[in-house]
Coordinates of C-alpha atoms in Angstrom, one line a residue:
Chain A
M839 CA 7.7 -17.5 -21.0
C840 CA 9.8 -18.0 -17.9
E841 CA 11.9 -20.9 -16.2
L842 CA 10.8 -22.4 -12.8
L843 CA 13.7 -24.3 -10.3
G844 CA 12.5 -25.4 -7.3
L845 CA 14.3 -27.4 -4.6
N846 CA 13.0 -29.5 -1.6
S847 CA 15.6 -31.1 0.9
N848 CA 15.3 -32.7 4.4
V849 CA 18.4 -30.9 5.4
P850 CA 19.4 -27.4 4.7
T851 CA 20.7 -27.3 1.5
A852 CA 22.5 -24.7 -0.9
A853 CA 21.2 -24.2 -4.6
T854 CA 24.2 -22.7 -6.0
F855 CA 25.4 -25.8 -8.9
S856 CA 21.3 -25.8 -10.0
F857 CA 21.1 -21.9 -10.1
S858 CA 24.1 -21.8 -12.1
G859 CA 22.3 -23.6 -14.7
L860 CA 18.7 -21.7 -14.2
S861 CA 21.0 -18.7 -14.0
A862 CA 22.6 -18.9 -17.6
R863 CA 19.1 -19.1 -19.5
G864 CA 18.5 -15.8 -18.1
G865 CA 20.7 -14.6 -21.3
R866 CA 23.3 -17.0 -22.4
T867 CA 21.8 -19.8 -23.2
G868 CA 17.9 -19.3 -22.6
D869 CA 16.9 -15.7 -24.1
H870 CA 14.5 -14.9 -20.1
V871 CA 16.3 -11.8 -20.0
D872 CA 13.5 -9.6 -17.8
G873 CA 14.7 -9.9 -14.5
F874 CA 14.6 -12.4 -11.9
G875 CA 14.2 -13.6 -8.1
M876 CA 15.6 -16.9 -5.7
A877 CA 14.0 -17.1 -2.6
F878 CA 15.6 -19.0 0.9
H879 CA 12.6 -20.9 2.7
D880 CA 12.8 -22.7 5.9
G881 CA 10.2 -22.5 7.7
E882 CA 9.8 -19.3 9.6
G883 CA 12.8 -17.9 7.7
C884 CA 12.3 -16.5 4.5
R885 CA 14.4 -14.2 2.4
V886 CA 13.9 -13.7 -1.5
F887 CA 16.3 -12.2 -4.3
R888 CA 15.4 -10.1 -6.6
D889 CA 16.4 -8.2 -9.5
D890 CA 14.9 -6.7 -12.7
G891 CA 18.2 -7.7 -14.3
R892 CA 19.7 -10.1 -16.6
A893 CA 20.2 -13.4 -14.4
C894 CA 23.6 -14.5 -16.3
D895 CA 25.0 -11.5 -15.7
S896 CA 23.5 -9.0 -12.9
P897 CA 25.7 -8.6 -9.7
V898 CA 23.0 -10.0 -7.8
A899 CA 23.1 -13.8 -9.0
D900 CA 26.3 -13.5 -9.5
F901 CA 26.5 -13.4 -5.5
L902 CA 24.1 -15.9 -5.7
R903 CA 26.1 -18.2 -7.5
R904 CA 29.6 -17.9 -5.9
Q905 CA 27.3 -17.5 -2.4
P906 CA 26.6 -21.4 -0.8
L907 CA 22.8 -20.1 1.0
R908 CA 21.5 -22.9 2.6
A909 CA 17.4 -23.3 3.0
R910 CA 15.5 -25.9 3.0
T911 CA 13.3 -25.1 0.2
V912 CA 14.7 -22.2 -3.0
V913 CA 12.8 -21.5 -5.9
A914 CA 13.9 -19.6 -8.5
H915 CA 12.8 -18.0 -11.4
V916 CA 14.1 -16.5 -14.8
R917 CA 11.4 -14.2 -16.4
K918 CA 10.4 -13.5 -20.2
A919 CA 7.8 -10.8 -19.9
T920 CA 5.0 -11.4 -21.5
Q921 CA 1.9 -9.5 -19.3
G922 CA 3.7 -6.3 -17.5
A923 CA 6.9 -4.0 -17.7
V924 CA 10.5 -5.4 -16.9
D925 CA 9.9 -4.2 -12.9
L926 CA 11.1 -5.2 -10.0
S927 CA 7.4 -5.1 -9.3
N928 CA 7.1 -8.3 -11.6
C929 CA 9.7 -10.5 -11.1
H930 CA 8.7 -13.8 -9.2
P931 CA 8.5 -15.6 -6.7
F932 CA 5.6 -13.3 -5.5
Q933 CA 5.5 -12.9 -1.4
R934 CA 2.4 -12.8 1.2
E935 CA 2.0 -13.8 4.8
W936 CA -0.6 -15.9 5.1
L937 CA -2.0 -17.5 8.3
G938 CA 1.1 -16.6 9.9
R939 CA 3.5 -18.0 7.1
H940 CA 5.0 -16.5 4.4
W941 CA 4.2 -17.9 0.8
L942 CA 6.3 -17.5 -2.3
F943 CA 5.1 -18.2 -5.9
C944 CA 6.5 -18.2 -9.4
H945 CA 4.7 -18.7 -12.1
N946 CA 5.3 -19.9 -16.1
G947 CA 2.7 -19.5 -18.5
D948 CA 0.4 -16.9 -19.7
L949 CA -3.0 -16.5 -18.4
G950 CA -4.6 -14.2 -21.0
A951 CA -7.0 -12.0 -19.2
F952 CA -7.7 -13.9 -16.6
R953 CA -8.5 -10.6 -13.4
P954 CA -11.5 -12.1 -11.0
P955 CA -12.3 -9.4 -8.5
L956 CA -10.2 -10.3 -5.9
D957 CA -11.7 -9.3 -1.8
G958 CA -9.0 -7.5 -0.5
G959 CA -7.4 -10.0 2.0
A960 CA -4.0 -10.0 -1.3
L961 CA -3.7 -7.6 -4.0
P962 CA -1.2 -7.2 -6.6
L963 CA 1.7 -4.8 -6.4
G964 CA 2.8 -5.2 -9.8
S965 CA 1.3 -5.9 -13.3
T966 CA 1.6 -9.5 -14.6
D967 CA -1.5 -12.4 -15.2
S968 CA 0.8 -14.0 -12.4
E969 CA 1.0 -11.9 -9.5
W970 CA -3.0 -11.9 -9.7
A971 CA -3.3 -15.5 -10.2
F972 CA -1.6 -15.8 -6.9
C973 CA -3.9 -13.3 -5.1
W974 CA -6.5 -15.4 -6.4
L975 CA -5.4 -18.6 -5.0
L976 CA -4.8 -16.7 -2.1
T977 CA -8.2 -15.9 -1.7
Q978 CA -9.4 -18.7 -2.8
L979 CA -8.0 -20.3 0.4
G980 CA -8.4 -17.8 2.7
R981 CA -11.8 -18.4 2.3
R982 CA -10.9 -22.7 3.0
F983 CA -9.1 -22.0 5.8
A984 CA -8.9 -20.4 9.0
T985 CA -5.8 -21.6 10.0
T986 CA -2.5 -22.9 8.4
P987 CA -2.9 -26.2 6.8
E988 CA -0.4 -28.4 6.1
W989 CA -0.1 -30.5 2.6
P990 CA -2.0 -32.9 3.4
E991 CA -5.0 -30.6 3.8
L992 CA -3.7 -27.8 1.3
A993 CA -3.1 -30.2 -1.8
P994 CA -6.9 -31.8 -2.8
V995 CA -7.5 -28.3 -1.9
L996 CA -4.9 -27.1 -4.5
A997 CA -5.6 -29.8 -6.8
E998 CA -9.5 -28.5 -7.1
L999 CA -8.2 -24.8 -8.1
M1000 CA -5.2 -26.0 -10.2
P1001 CA -7.7 -26.5 -12.9
Q1002 CA -9.8 -23.2 -12.4
L1003 CA -6.1 -21.4 -13.2
A1004 CA -5.0 -23.7 -16.0
A1005 CA -8.4 -23.3 -17.9
H1006 CA -7.2 -19.5 -18.6
G1007 CA -4.0 -20.8 -20.7
V1008 CA -0.6 -22.1 -19.4
F1009 CA -0.1 -22.4 -15.9
N1010 CA 2.5 -24.2 -14.8
M1011 CA 3.8 -23.0 -10.6
L1012 CA 5.8 -23.7 -7.6
L1013 CA 4.2 -22.5 -4.1
T1014 CA 5.7 -22.9 -0.5
D1015 CA 5.6 -22.1 2.6
G1016 CA 9.2 -23.3 3.4
R1017 CA 7.5 -26.4 4.6
A1018 CA 6.0 -28.5 1.4
L1019 CA 7.1 -27.7 -2.2
Y1020 CA 3.6 -27.5 -4.3
A1021 CA 4.2 -28.0 -8.4
H1022 CA 1.8 -28.1 -10.9
A1023 CA 2.2 -28.3 -14.5
S1024 CA -0.2 -27.8 -17.6
T1025 CA 2.7 -28.2 -19.9
K1026 CA 6.1 -28.5 -19.1
L1027 CA 7.7 -29.2 -15.3
S1028 CA 10.2 -32.3 -14.2
W1029 CA 11.5 -33.4 -10.9
V1030 CA 14.4 -35.4 -9.7
Q1031 CA 15.3 -36.6 -7.0
R1032 CA 19.3 -37.0 -5.4
R1033 CA 19.8 -39.7 -2.4
H1034 CA 22.5 -42.1 -1.7
P1035 CA 23.8 -43.6 -4.5
Y1036 CA 24.0 -40.1 -6.0
A1037 CA 25.0 -39.5 -9.0
R1038 CA 27.5 -37.4 -10.8
P1039 CA 25.4 -34.9 -12.7
R1040 CA 26.5 -32.5 -15.4
L1041 CA 24.8 -28.8 -16.4
V1042 CA 23.2 -28.8 -19.2
D1043 CA 23.6 -24.8 -19.7
C1044 CA 26.7 -24.8 -18.4
D1045 CA 30.5 -26.8 -18.4
L1046 CA 30.1 -27.5 -14.8
E1047 CA 29.6 -31.2 -12.6
I1048 CA 29.1 -31.8 -9.2
D1049 CA 29.9 -35.0 -7.1
L1050 CA 26.9 -35.1 -4.9
A1051 CA 28.4 -37.5 -3.0
T1052 CA 30.8 -35.4 -1.7
A1053 CA 28.3 -32.0 -1.4
N1054 CA 25.9 -34.4 0.8
G1055 CA 25.2 -37.0 3.7
P1056 CA 24.6 -40.4 3.1
S1057 CA 21.1 -39.7 4.7
D1058 CA 20.1 -36.1 2.9
R1059 CA 17.4 -36.2 0.2
M1060 CA 16.7 -33.8 -2.2
I1061 CA 14.6 -33.0 -4.9
V1062 CA 15.0 -30.5 -7.9
V1063 CA 12.3 -29.4 -10.5
A1064 CA 12.5 -27.6 -13.2
T1065 CA 10.8 -26.1 -16.3
R1066 CA 13.7 -27.7 -18.7
P1067 CA 16.0 -30.7 -17.3
L1068 CA 19.1 -29.0 -15.8
T1069 CA 21.4 -31.8 -15.7
V1070 CA 22.1 -34.5 -17.6
G1071 CA 23.5 -38.0 -15.7
E1072 CA 20.7 -38.0 -13.7
S1073 CA 17.1 -39.2 -14.5
W1074 CA 14.2 -36.1 -14.3
H1075 CA 10.6 -37.6 -14.1
A1076 CA 8.0 -35.1 -17.0
F1077 CA 5.0 -33.7 -15.5
E1078 CA 1.7 -35.4 -17.3
P1079 CA -0.2 -32.4 -18.3
G1080 CA -2.6 -31.1 -15.4
E1081 CA -0.1 -33.1 -12.6
L1082 CA 0.3 -31.5 -9.4
R1083 CA 2.8 -33.0 -7.2
V1084 CA 4.0 -32.3 -3.2
F1085 CA 7.3 -32.7 -2.2
S1086 CA 8.4 -32.4 1.5
A1087 CA 11.6 -33.0 3.2
G1088 CA 13.2 -33.9 -0.3
Q1089 CA 10.6 -37.0 -1.1
S1090 CA 7.6 -36.8 -3.6
V1091 CA 4.5 -37.3 -1.2
W1092 CA 1.4 -36.9 -2.8
H1093 CA 0.5 -36.3 -6.0
A1094 CA -2.8 -35.8 -8.4
Q1095 CA -3.6 -35.6 -12.1
T1096 CA -5.9 -32.7 -11.5
A1097 CA -9.1 -33.0 -14.1
P1098 CA -10.6 -30.1 -16.5
A1099 CA -12.3 -26.9 -14.2
G1100 CA -15.6 -28.3 -12.6
A1101 CA -14.8 -32.2 -12.6
N1102 CA -13.4 -34.3 -9.7
A1103 CA -9.5 -35.0 -9.2
E1104 CA -8.4 -38.4 -9.1
M1105 CA -5.9 -38.9 -6.5
A1106 CA -3.0 -40.8 -5.8
A1107 CA -0.5 -41.6 -2.9
A1108 CA 2.5 -41.1 -4.2
Chain B
M1410 CA 18.3 -2.7 21.5
C1411 CA 19.7 -2.0 17.3
E1412 CA 19.9 0.6 14.9
L1413 CA 18.1 2.0 12.5
L1414 CA 18.7 3.8 9.2
G1415 CA 16.6 5.1 6.2
L1416 CA 17.2 7.1 3.5
N1417 CA 14.6 9.2 1.2
S1418 CA 15.6 10.5 -2.0
N1419 CA 14.6 12.7 -4.6
V1420 CA 15.8 10.5 -7.4
P1421 CA 17.3 6.6 -6.9
T1422 CA 20.3 6.9 -4.9
A1423 CA 22.9 4.2 -3.7
A1424 CA 23.0 3.7 0.5
T1425 CA 26.5 2.1 0.1
F1426 CA 28.6 4.5 2.2
S1427 CA 25.7 5.0 4.9
F1428 CA 25.8 1.5 4.9
S1429 CA 29.3 0.9 5.7
G1430 CA 28.8 3.0 8.5
L1431 CA 25.5 1.6 10.0
S1432 CA 27.2 -1.8 9.2
A1433 CA 30.4 -1.2 11.0
R1434 CA 28.1 -1.2 14.1
G1435 CA 27.1 -4.7 13.5
G1436 CA 29.9 -5.9 15.3
R1437 CA 32.6 -3.6 15.1
T1438 CA 32.1 -0.6 16.9
G1439 CA 28.5 -1.5 17.9
D1440 CA 27.6 -5.1 19.5
H1441 CA 24.2 -5.3 17.5
V1442 CA 25.3 -8.7 16.3
D1443 CA 22.2 -10.6 15.2
G1444 CA 21.6 -10.2 12.3
F1445 CA 20.3 -7.3 9.8
G1446 CA 18.1 -6.2 6.8
M1447 CA 18.5 -3.6 3.9
A1448 CA 15.7 -2.7 2.0
F1449 CA 14.9 -1.0 -1.0
H1450 CA 11.8 0.3 -1.8
D1451 CA 11.0 2.3 -4.9
G1452 CA 6.9 2.9 -5.1
E1453 CA 5.3 -0.4 -6.6
G1454 CA 9.1 -2.4 -6.9
C1455 CA 10.9 -3.2 -3.3
R1456 CA 13.5 -5.8 -2.0
V1457 CA 14.7 -6.6 1.1
F1458 CA 17.8 -8.7 2.0
R1459 CA 18.1 -9.9 5.7
D1460 CA 20.8 -12.5 7.2
D1461 CA 21.0 -13.6 10.6
G1462 CA 24.9 -13.2 10.4
R1463 CA 26.5 -10.2 12.0
A1464 CA 26.4 -7.4 9.5
C1465 CA 30.3 -5.8 10.3
D1466 CA 31.4 -9.2 8.6
S1467 CA 28.6 -11.4 6.8
P1468 CA 28.9 -12.1 3.0
V1469 CA 25.5 -10.2 2.2
A1470 CA 26.3 -7.2 3.8
D1471 CA 29.9 -7.2 2.5
F1472 CA 28.0 -7.6 -1.1
L1473 CA 25.3 -4.9 -0.4
R1474 CA 28.0 -2.2 0.6
R1475 CA 30.2 -2.5 -2.4
Q1476 CA 27.5 -3.0 -4.6
P1477 CA 25.6 0.0 -5.5
L1478 CA 22.0 -1.1 -5.4
R1479 CA 19.7 2.3 -5.5
A1480 CA 16.1 3.3 -4.6
R1481 CA 14.5 6.6 -3.6
T1482 CA 13.6 4.8 -0.1
V1483 CA 15.8 2.9 1.9
V1484 CA 15.5 1.1 5.1
A1485 CA 18.4 -0.4 7.2
H1486 CA 18.8 -2.6 10.3
V1487 CA 21.5 -4.0 12.6
R1488 CA 20.4 -6.5 15.4
K1489 CA 20.7 -7.2 19.3
A1490 CA 17.9 -9.4 20.5
T1491 CA 16.4 -8.2 23.1
Q1492 CA 13.0 -10.4 22.2
G1493 CA 13.0 -13.3 19.8
A1494 CA 15.5 -15.8 19.0
V1495 CA 18.4 -15.1 16.3
D1496 CA 16.9 -16.3 13.8
L1497 CA 15.7 -15.0 9.9
S1498 CA 12.5 -14.4 10.7
N1499 CA 13.3 -12.1 13.5
C1500 CA 15.5 -9.9 11.4
H1501 CA 13.7 -6.9 10.1
P1502 CA 12.4 -4.9 8.6
F1503 CA 9.2 -6.6 8.0
Q1504 CA 7.4 -6.4 5.3
R1505 CA 3.6 -6.8 4.2
E1506 CA 1.4 -5.9 1.4
W1507 CA -1.2 -3.9 2.4
L1508 CA -4.0 -2.5 0.2
G1509 CA -1.8 -3.2 -3.3
R1510 CA 1.2 -1.6 -1.5
H1511 CA 4.5 -2.9 0.1
W1512 CA 5.2 -1.5 3.5
L1513 CA 8.3 -1.9 5.4
F1514 CA 8.5 -1.8 9.3
C1515 CA 12.1 -1.2 11.6
H1516 CA 11.7 -0.8 15.1
N1517 CA 14.6 0.3 17.9
G1518 CA 13.4 -0.7 21.3
D1519 CA 11.3 -2.9 24.0
L1520 CA 7.9 -3.1 23.8
G1521 CA 8.3 -5.5 27.1
A1522 CA 4.8 -8.2 26.8
F1523 CA 2.5 -5.9 24.2
R1524 CA 0.9 -8.9 22.8
P1525 CA -2.5 -7.0 21.9
P1526 CA -5.2 -9.2 19.5
L1527 CA -4.5 -8.9 16.1
D1528 CA -7.5 -9.5 14.1
G1529 CA -5.6 -12.2 11.3
G1530 CA -5.1 -9.4 8.5
A1531 CA -1.3 -9.5 9.3
L1532 CA 0.3 -12.3 11.8
P1533 CA 3.6 -12.6 12.8
L1534 CA 5.8 -14.9 11.8
G1535 CA 8.7 -14.7 14.1
S1536 CA 8.7 -13.9 17.6
T1537 CA 9.5 -9.9 18.2
D1538 CA 7.9 -7.3 20.3
S1539 CA 8.9 -5.8 16.9
E1540 CA 7.1 -7.7 14.6
W1541 CA 4.1 -7.8 16.8
A1542 CA 3.6 -3.9 16.7
F1543 CA 3.7 -4.0 12.8
C1544 CA 0.7 -6.1 12.6
W1545 CA -1.2 -4.4 15.0
L1546 CA -0.6 -1.0 13.0
L1547 CA -1.5 -2.8 10.0
T1548 CA -4.4 -3.6 11.5
Q1549 CA -5.4 -0.3 13.3
L1550 CA -4.8 1.4 10.0
G1551 CA -6.6 -1.3 8.0
R1552 CA -9.7 -0.2 10.2
R1553 CA -9.6 3.1 8.9
F1554 CA -8.6 2.9 5.2
A1555 CA -10.4 1.1 2.5
T1556 CA -7.8 2.7 0.2
T1557 CA -4.0 3.4 0.4
P1558 CA -3.5 6.6 2.3
E1559 CA -0.8 8.8 0.7
W1560 CA 1.3 10.5 3.7
P1561 CA -0.9 13.8 4.2
E1562 CA -3.9 11.3 5.2
L1563 CA -1.8 9.0 7.2
A1564 CA 0.8 11.3 9.1
P1565 CA -2.1 12.6 11.4
V1566 CA -3.6 8.9 11.9
L1567 CA 0.3 7.9 12.9
A1568 CA 0.6 10.6 15.2
E1569 CA -2.7 9.5 17.1
L1570 CA -1.1 5.7 17.4
M1571 CA 2.5 5.8 18.0
P1572 CA 1.8 7.2 21.5
Q1573 CA -0.3 4.1 22.2
L1574 CA 3.5 1.8 21.2
A1575 CA 5.1 4.4 22.8
A1576 CA 3.5 3.9 25.9
H1577 CA 3.9 0.9 26.1
G1578 CA 8.4 1.0 26.2
V1579 CA 10.6 2.4 23.7
F1580 CA 9.1 2.8 20.4
N1581 CA 11.7 4.3 17.8
M1582 CA 10.4 3.1 14.2
L1583 CA 11.0 3.6 10.5
L1584 CA 8.4 2.4 8.3
T1585 CA 7.7 3.1 4.3
D1586 CA 5.7 2.1 1.5
G1587 CA 8.4 3.5 -1.0
R1588 CA 6.9 7.0 -1.5
A1589 CA 6.9 8.3 2.3
L1590 CA 9.6 7.3 4.7
Y1591 CA 7.6 7.8 8.2
A1592 CA 10.0 8.4 11.4
H1593 CA 8.8 8.4 15.3
A1594 CA 11.2 8.5 18.0
S1595 CA 10.3 7.6 21.9
T1596 CA 14.0 8.3 23.0
K1597 CA 16.7 8.5 20.1
L1598 CA 16.9 9.5 16.4
S1599 CA 18.9 11.8 14.2
W1600 CA 18.1 13.3 10.8
V1601 CA 20.3 14.9 8.1
Q1602 CA 19.2 16.7 4.4
R1603 CA 21.8 16.2 2.0
R1604 CA 21.4 19.0 -0.7
H1605 CA 23.3 21.6 -2.7
P1606 CA 25.9 23.3 -1.6
Y1607 CA 27.3 19.6 -0.7
A1608 CA 29.6 18.8 2.6
R1609 CA 32.0 16.3 3.0
P1610 CA 30.4 14.1 5.7
R1611 CA 32.9 11.0 7.2
L1612 CA 32.0 8.0 8.8
V1613 CA 32.0 7.9 12.7
D1614 CA 32.6 4.5 12.2
C1615 CA 35.0 3.8 9.6
D1616 CA 37.9 5.7 7.6
L1617 CA 35.6 6.7 4.7
E1618 CA 34.9 10.6 3.3
I1619 CA 32.2 10.8 0.8
D1620 CA 32.7 14.3 -1.3
L1621 CA 28.5 14.2 -2.2
A1622 CA 29.0 17.0 -4.9
T1623 CA 30.9 14.2 -6.8
A1624 CA 28.2 11.3 -6.1
N1625 CA 25.0 14.0 -6.4
G1626 CA 23.5 16.0 -9.2
P1627 CA 22.9 19.7 -8.4
S1628 CA 19.3 19.1 -7.7
D1629 CA 19.3 15.9 -6.1
R1630 CA 18.1 15.3 -2.3
M1631 CA 18.5 13.4 0.2
I1632 CA 17.5 12.5 3.6
V1633 CA 19.1 10.5 6.1
V1634 CA 18.0 8.9 9.4
A1635 CA 19.9 7.0 12.0
T1636 CA 19.4 6.1 15.6
R1637 CA 23.2 7.5 16.5
P1638 CA 24.2 10.1 14.0
L1639 CA 26.4 8.4 11.1
T1640 CA 29.1 10.9 10.2
V1641 CA 30.9 14.2 10.9
G1642 CA 31.3 17.0 8.9
E1643 CA 27.0 17.9 8.3
S1644 CA 24.3 18.9 10.4
W1645 CA 22.3 16.5 12.0
H1646 CA 18.9 17.2 14.2
A1647 CA 18.0 14.9 17.2
F1648 CA 14.4 14.1 17.1
E1649 CA 12.3 15.4 20.1
P1650 CA 11.2 12.6 22.5
G1651 CA 7.5 11.7 20.9
E1652 CA 8.2 13.5 17.5
L1653 CA 7.1 12.1 14.3
R1654 CA 8.4 13.0 10.5
V1655 CA 7.4 12.4 7.4
F1656 CA 9.8 12.4 4.9
S1657 CA 9.3 12.9 0.8
A1658 CA 11.6 13.3 -2.5
G1659 CA 14.2 14.4 0.0
Q1660 CA 12.5 16.9 2.4
S1661 CA 11.1 17.0 5.6
V1662 CA 7.6 17.5 4.6
W1663 CA 5.5 17.1 7.8
H1664 CA 5.9 16.4 11.9
A1665 CA 3.9 16.2 15.2
Q1666 CA 5.1 16.4 18.3
T1667 CA 2.2 13.5 19.3
A1668 CA 1.1 13.5 22.7
P1669 CA 1.1 10.3 25.5
A1670 CA -1.8 8.1 24.8
G1671 CA -5.3 9.7 25.1
A1672 CA -4.1 13.4 24.3
N1673 CA -4.3 14.9 20.8
A1674 CA -1.6 15.6 19.1
E1675 CA -0.1 19.1 18.3
M1676 CA 0.7 19.3 14.3
A1677 CA 2.6 21.5 12.5
A1678 CA 3.4 21.7 9.1
A1679 CA 7.3 20.9 8.6

């Protein structure tokens, strides 16, 4: 299995604090030692850092903990290999251009032998079930959209597709085009919103506290999503099994309780 | 305009020495200050570092100069914007998955208003002529190949396509799938091979010399390609205008003198 981290903000925001917590789980407080990745995505501009070393002590991770790179959406992943070798090609986030935007995908879980046919629009580079699932997702979306969908159009379609993936095993995922952050939990995912008046959270995995009121302005808003809460001192919400949420500009803007494959999803305004 | 750097080796090789020279041209010894990128590509595994800061003093570039990441193919680019804003989305190398491999592309030059129709298989994320040319190239290749071509199949097709791009302006480029490195010059590009017995090159742009015999084994072979020679103390070869070369496992394995659009290319064994 693996662990996921996602951030979505209304202003470009650094993620060094949260990544310090997540990356500790990559070999120090957790055994997710088979590589990691971290991506900064601001709409058009997107950059992905990946390494097949341990996030707790890889030089790339060390750089990312020290260097406050900023973006409106950040996703990160520490890997514990269940399928596919320990190799750069199997490190998340996976990325593809689709309809003129960069799409990034991270997965925690195991989809067993799920290897449906792909039509060639997106093909895997590595050997994980996760990347195959991402390619399958883009293939399905490619059949439904001819121009880039924004989240109000995309979210209900994802709500139909998520259960089809989750039917094959554990499927917790983050997906983003750098505008909205889509998060689905089949078993485990939590989220928290940070806004004025700010809390003073402390990392669970490191002896590190942050004064959010000093680091952020009074109108800044940010969502943090993680496999397990990264902090104490603020209120995390656990996803329900089958829940899909959309975060945009630092707010939870949409959610749905997706139904098992074949049934209809029940959707709700956030 | 911009400057290009490519390395191709028979064993995973660090590029800190060459990147020290190139990145100096990103603000210290040259005015290519509008961002940069560096990619490490080893077949399946591929990672790209990009920044919209100056390569001479950006923290990302500083990390890349200090950290000897290794790969069999490395490409790098320092940008001086001619088309498109100074933005992460316009920093080379551009990357796309095509037929199950990562393809990377860097361009030096200016193709004017060249914006041919694209069929949607690959669409630009930023606003440069360079990325559009890359998408056009992948579109053309997509019409010719249904499975991933290796260099003996791809090279003659590139030799037909290069003049069609070069007809629109200056088109010096590097293209790679992490196996072979394809290099085309319409005006300016040079290459050098490093192998036993090694020279002791010194950077033109920094007070830095390398003892290649200490850094490399006796059976290692490496090609370095650059817009302008990066070193003195070794024998660089200038590309002829219209020349396309393929480098694989640290050797020049194929070259052709491409003809103006419409005419046939003259090809030769390396």
